[in-house]
XYZ file of C-alpha atoms in Angstrom:
86
model
C 138.370 100.341 125.954
C 138.744 100.225 129.710
C 135.946 101.016 132.112
C 137.390 104.315 133.364
C 137.822 105.625 129.836
C 134.237 104.669 129.003
C 133.037 106.468 132.127
C 135.105 109.544 131.244
C 133.590 109.689 127.756
C 130.062 109.381 129.142
C 130.639 112.063 131.787
C 132.304 114.418 129.300
C 129.228 114.165 127.072
C 126.725 114.574 129.933
C 128.583 117.532 131.423
C 128.388 119.574 128.236
C 124.652 119.059 127.674
C 123.150 120.150 130.963
C 120.243 122.282 129.825
C 121.478 125.708 130.865
C 124.271 127.625 129.202
C 126.035 128.380 132.489
C 125.953 124.727 133.533
C 127.275 123.684 130.130
C 130.151 126.152 130.490
C 131.037 125.278 134.080
C 130.464 121.530 134.105
C 131.498 120.932 130.496
C 134.533 123.170 130.761
C 135.580 121.453 133.971
C 135.216 118.049 132.330
C 137.264 119.080 129.280
C 140.040 120.437 131.486
C 140.092 117.782 134.200
C 138.279 114.549 133.357
C 141.403 112.706 132.223
C 143.070 113.424 135.567
C 140.205 112.249 137.802
C 140.530 108.888 139.509
C 137.691 106.363 139.824
C 136.377 107.794 143.101
C 136.464 111.344 141.752
C 134.592 110.225 138.637
C 131.850 108.751 140.829
C 131.620 112.044 142.748
C 131.437 114.002 139.490
C 128.722 111.702 138.181
C 126.741 112.204 141.398
C 126.873 115.964 140.829
C 125.705 115.513 137.237
C 122.700 113.584 138.567
C 121.578 116.641 140.555
C 119.546 119.648 139.510
C 121.659 122.229 137.653
C 120.507 125.125 139.807
C 121.374 123.273 143.010
C 124.849 122.363 141.804
C 125.566 125.875 140.544
C 124.426 127.364 143.856
C 126.858 125.013 145.650
C 129.673 125.918 143.260
C 129.260 129.670 143.656
C 128.681 129.379 147.408
C 125.113 130.664 147.571
C 124.151 127.684 149.714
C 126.114 124.954 151.404
C 125.902 121.574 149.713
C 124.577 118.536 151.552
C 127.517 116.676 153.082
C 127.095 113.886 150.518
C 128.091 116.302 147.747
C 130.729 118.298 149.644
C 133.539 116.367 147.986
C 136.962 117.041 146.566
C 135.390 117.301 143.113
C 132.967 120.007 144.233
C 135.926 121.961 145.605
C 137.733 121.466 142.292
C 134.647 122.811 140.481
C 134.569 125.859 142.768
C 138.205 126.578 141.962
C 137.587 126.013 138.243
C 134.599 128.411 138.263
C 136.820 131.163 139.691
C 139.134 130.809 136.688
C 136.361 131.443 134.156
């Protein structure tokens, strides 16, 4: 199995077991719908978001607070768009 596929499997699992139901729905749903289309750089950005506190990430996704520039990535914007479709 190649490295990207291994990373995708790991991130898919982590994204659906976040600790809060809303995070599971948003992050896990996003992963199910998009993980196979993310490139290596996007996977790294997604993993960085998964390493953060759920409440922080959700507040960035829904626009309650602006994310630190480190996390204001293409993947965060994809998550914001995905959240609107739920």
